[in-house]
Amino acid sequence: MSQSERDQEPARSDRPESATESEWHSQPLEAVYATLETSEEGLDPSEARTRLEREGANEIEAGEGITPLQILLEQYKTALIWVLIVAAAVMAAVGHTIDAAVIAGVVIFITVFGFLQDYRAEQSIQALKEMSTTYALVRRGGEKTEIDARKVVPGDVIFVESGDIVPADARLIEESNLRVDEAALTGESVGVSKEVGEVDEETSLAERENSLYKDTVVERGSGTAVVVETGPETEIGQIATALEGAEERDTPFQAEMDRLGKLIALGVIGVVSIIAITELVIGDTPALQVFLTAVGIAVSAVPEGLPAVVTLSLALGARRMAEKNALVRRLPIVEALGSVDVVCTDKTGTLTEEEMTVQRIVANRETYDVTGTGFDVDGEFRRNGEPVDVDRVAEVLRCGMLCNNVDLGTRERDGDTEPTEEGSEERERTYLGDPTEIALFVAAQKAGFDHRELADEYPRLGEVEFTSARKRMTTVHETPGGEPTAYMKGAPETVLERCDRELVDGEIVELTDDRRRAIEGRTEEFGEDALRVMGFAYRPDVPDAQTREPDEDVEREMVFLGLQGMLDPPRPEVPNALAGCLDAGINVVMITGDNAVTARAVGEDVGLRSTTVITGPELEGMSDDELRDVVDDVDIFARTSPDHKTRILQTLQGKGHTVAMTGDGVNDAPAVKNADVGVAMGIRGTDVTEQASDIVLLDDNFATIRDAVEGGRRIFDNVRKFVNYLLSGNGGEVTMIFTGTLAGLGLVITPIQVLWINVVTDGIPALTMGVDPAAEDVMDRDPRPPEEGVITERIVTSIVGIAIFMTICLLPLFTLNYFGELIPGYDVTGALLGWSPGYEVGRDLAQTMVFTGFVVFEIVRIQAIRYRYGLGLFSNRWLVLAVAVAVTLQLLVLYTSTGQLLFDVEPLQFVHWLQIGLAAVAFALLMAIFVKVQDRYFERY
Ligand code: ATP
């Protein structure tokens, strides 16, 4: 292991306390306990609290994200800011102090504004990260307790099993079949088997089989260990500073916006240079005037606030989705969500409640009903409505409780991250473990079995683990008679195929083919009633070699005991959510480990599009081409193993679908990772799957997926709207200035006025459009094709159309007032040719008209753009407020002396407002016709 030695050597040598720490693995366990003042009984809750205060939280300070200074400096990275800074400098140099001050003010405003938005976005992202807590199972006060992994302290006794991420560095006390993937630490991708014991002090990190390390992944088996180091003191804390949050790439939106920004900037520089050179070489316009025009065009064409608005709307959208229980782990995924057209979902727990209750039992060749629901341990066993003696079902129930990893314990309440003062942490008593096993556990309790007594009577010697691929599990126990006995439970067919006898009324008899068929028939009946069925068997004479470390060999020559059928009702909100998905052009495919009959019954209950089933074994018999041909028509895959998920995913993706895939188990991680939108389960899921996912469903609920898709579509719509809004504003300004210059009218609006519009009166409404409600039809339309970006043909025509119509309506306002003011006493020709007093007076008023016209037209533009989404003017109160603020600010500019001084405006009279009003009506009419024409040519947005 020279590689891993090299990996860890440098880290160890510069550790201050390496002497004690390096001994953790070589000391006897007793010495470890002594040093840590703990025992295998773990810590007291109060002691754990003291230690938490002393040692600090069990987390690695992962490069704090971006610092505020960095965010501020980011703002100076755009070329535009520098254009403005240069402009301000030149203005100051030529003595235009007021203009220089205003431009400088705008520079400050843009940077502060951009900073605040980026800062808020960053905060939201950090807050989302905080929310994705992992939990650890520890022994506190002698009881198994589920806690926030950040609260684990040295001396805690932890329990890990496959799929868990090890919460801290720990020394093994007990293990069963434990194998850990330590790639995160050593780079070694092959799993390492772990064993209790001591190793030499010199043993390299990768070979310390008696130790577990934080952030490594349990591949198989289970283990109990005592925590020796937490947080920054752990191995991973020492060597890796930033595992999480390392690279936050730009989202595709942001990338598209960046490209667009650069394109515009380049175009502007080109156009401005041409105008400037031509004017300076052949024209006779003063250099200052040319400069002003150049700055005006540059400033008007570039959408200053756009990048920040995009970031903010994504981050706010993600936060809103988190409130609805969909935790977005990677921002870019919001965009992919809008394109999802197939959702592959688990059944158990996602479509169903996963609060299972055993309802029927087959034992001694007879069927019994079980009364009572949920975790209530009061219940009866009945046959044909009459209560029966529990002895009739006792063997099946005992098997269900022995071959079971559920434990009674406590769970710290959510949200209680800080210990309460009096030291009484809020905990709830609960069953800890797999819901299927909890149901079996409760059923056995109904018959009066006590798990502790049973564990004393039948001590467990070993376990052959359950995996989704094996669909069964076996435990080996010592029995009161001294005989080691194996108990097995699992999918009925996998259990049956390992049985050759059955237990009937205390007698072991041969399991005939007829009997097999009868049992299969029962399984089918249970399935048709949507019951999840489990088979049970035992083996009385386990060979010695198989008692301590049993493997699959022990699962032979078993004696069949019976069946238990559990009800797992569909979640009430699922049928609606599912219908919503189908309406939105999203097909829902159920991929389950359960059997075909049960899967079909549940599929019917929740309203899948069809109930065509392909089972795992059928799938294996199909070629890729065959699967490709049918995959679009199959809505249920039953009896699947996790690797089937990947195959189904690839086939769907190969047909051009954008697929969201849910997963919970360890082996689901590859499919979840490769899906376009990987969805993990917050409650039931394993840590590994969560790490591989893009979205975590905090409530495990299918309906949340539907909400997330709606959220994604809504955010996308909103980005499109404000991009359209901002760019069409810029387009209008450029076209106006360009046309004015070409027509010999000089500057129709000043650079400072343009800046004001772009940053303030356009900027504020744009920001609020980021929180526009969803369009009425957001879930009625088909998913957006994945290759379709923010800017579509329709949006391009909108931008061009709006720019032209604004110019058509605003240009008359300019010329009318420009020439209108030149009535008596002024030299019309002189004004037209150059710098006469008449020219100045007329220009100020005319520019004020154009300037104010742009602001008033905003209202028309907002409506024209939002009309397509069925949103009325008052559907977003923030937007109404923003428009009101924009108009008020504009009035302040017009009617206060400071405003007039800064912006070179004339206070408008009634007659001027009348003109602007008429122009706005004309603009609105033109837009209405234009939108109708667009509707005819463009189906999409
Ligand atoms: P889904 O894939 O929709 O979550 P599922 O829970 O049935 O459904 P798996 O967890 O892969 O899928 O389980 C597959 C089958 O294995 C189950 O149908 C059941 O028969 C059996 N099984 C499930 N849990 C256990 C367990 N703890 N011990 C033994 N067998 C089990």
CSV table of C-alpha atoms and ligand atoms in Angstrom, one decimal, residues 346-348 434 436-437 466 468 471-473 489-492 532-534 591-595 639-640 664 684, ligand 1:
chain,number,residue,atom,x,y,z
A,346,ASP,CA,-39.7,3.7,-6.2
A,347,LYS,CA,-43.0,2.3,-4.9
A,348,THR,CA,-42.4,1.7,-1.2
A,434,ASP,CA,-36.6,-0.7,8.2
A,436,THR,CA,-41.0,-3.7,6.6
A,437,GLU,CA,-39.2,-5.1,9.6
A,466,PHE,CA,-30.5,-8.5,3.2
A,468,SER,CA,-32.2,-5.7,-2.7
A,471,LYS,CA,-34.4,-10.2,-1.6
A,472,ARG,CA,-34.0,-12.2,1.5
A,473,MET,CA,-32.1,-12.3,4.8
A,489,LYS,CA,-37.4,-14.1,5.6
A,490,GLY,CA,-37.7,-12.6,2.1
A,491,ALA,CA,-39.7,-12.4,-1.1
A,492,PRO,CA,-41.9,-15.5,-1.1
A,532,ARG,CA,-46.7,-6.7,0.3
A,533,VAL,CA,-46.0,-10.4,1.0
A,534,MET,CA,-43.0,-11.9,2.8
A,591,ILE,CA,-39.6,0.6,-10.5
A,592,THR,CA,-40.0,-1.6,-7.5
A,593,GLY,CA,-38.4,-4.6,-5.8
A,594,ASP,CA,-41.8,-5.8,-4.9
A,595,ASN,CA,-43.6,-8.5,-6.9
A,639,ARG,CA,-39.0,-7.6,-8.9
A,640,THR,CA,-36.1,-5.5,-10.0
A,664,ASP,CA,-32.9,5.1,-1.5
A,684,ARG,CA,-35.5,6.6,4.2
B,1,ATP,P1,-39.2,-0.4,-3.7
B,1,ATP,O1,-38.1,-0.8,-4.7
B,1,ATP,O2,-40.4,0.2,-4.4
B,1,ATP,O3,-38.7,0.4,-2.6
B,1,ATP,P2,-39.2,-2.8,-2.2
B,1,ATP,O4,-38.9,-2.2,-0.8
B,1,ATP,O5,-40.1,-3.9,-2.3
B,1,ATP,O6,-39.8,-1.8,-3.2
B,1,ATP,P3,-36.5,-3.8,-2.0
B,1,ATP,O7,-36.2,-3.1,-0.8
B,1,ATP,O8,-35.5,-3.9,-3.1
B,1,ATP,O9,-37.8,-3.2,-2.8
B,1,ATP,O10,-37.0,-5.2,-1.6
B,1,ATP,C1,-37.2,-6.3,-2.5
B,1,ATP,C2,-38.0,-7.4,-1.9
B,1,ATP,O11,-37.1,-8.0,-0.9
B,1,ATP,C3,-39.2,-7.0,-1.2
B,1,ATP,O12,-40.3,-7.0,-2.0
B,1,ATP,C4,-39.4,-8.0,-0.1
B,1,ATP,O13,-40.0,-9.2,-0.6
B,1,ATP,C5,-37.9,-8.4,0.2
B,1,ATP,N1,-37.5,-7.6,1.4
B,1,ATP,C6,-37.6,-6.3,1.7
B,1,ATP,N2,-37.1,-6.0,2.8
B,1,ATP,C7,-36.6,-7.1,3.4
B,1,ATP,C8,-35.9,-7.4,4.6
B,1,ATP,N3,-35.6,-6.5,5.5
B,1,ATP,N4,-35.6,-8.7,4.8
B,1,ATP,C9,-35.9,-9.7,3.9
B,1,ATP,N5,-36.5,-9.4,2.8
B,1,ATP,C10,-36.9,-8.2,2.5
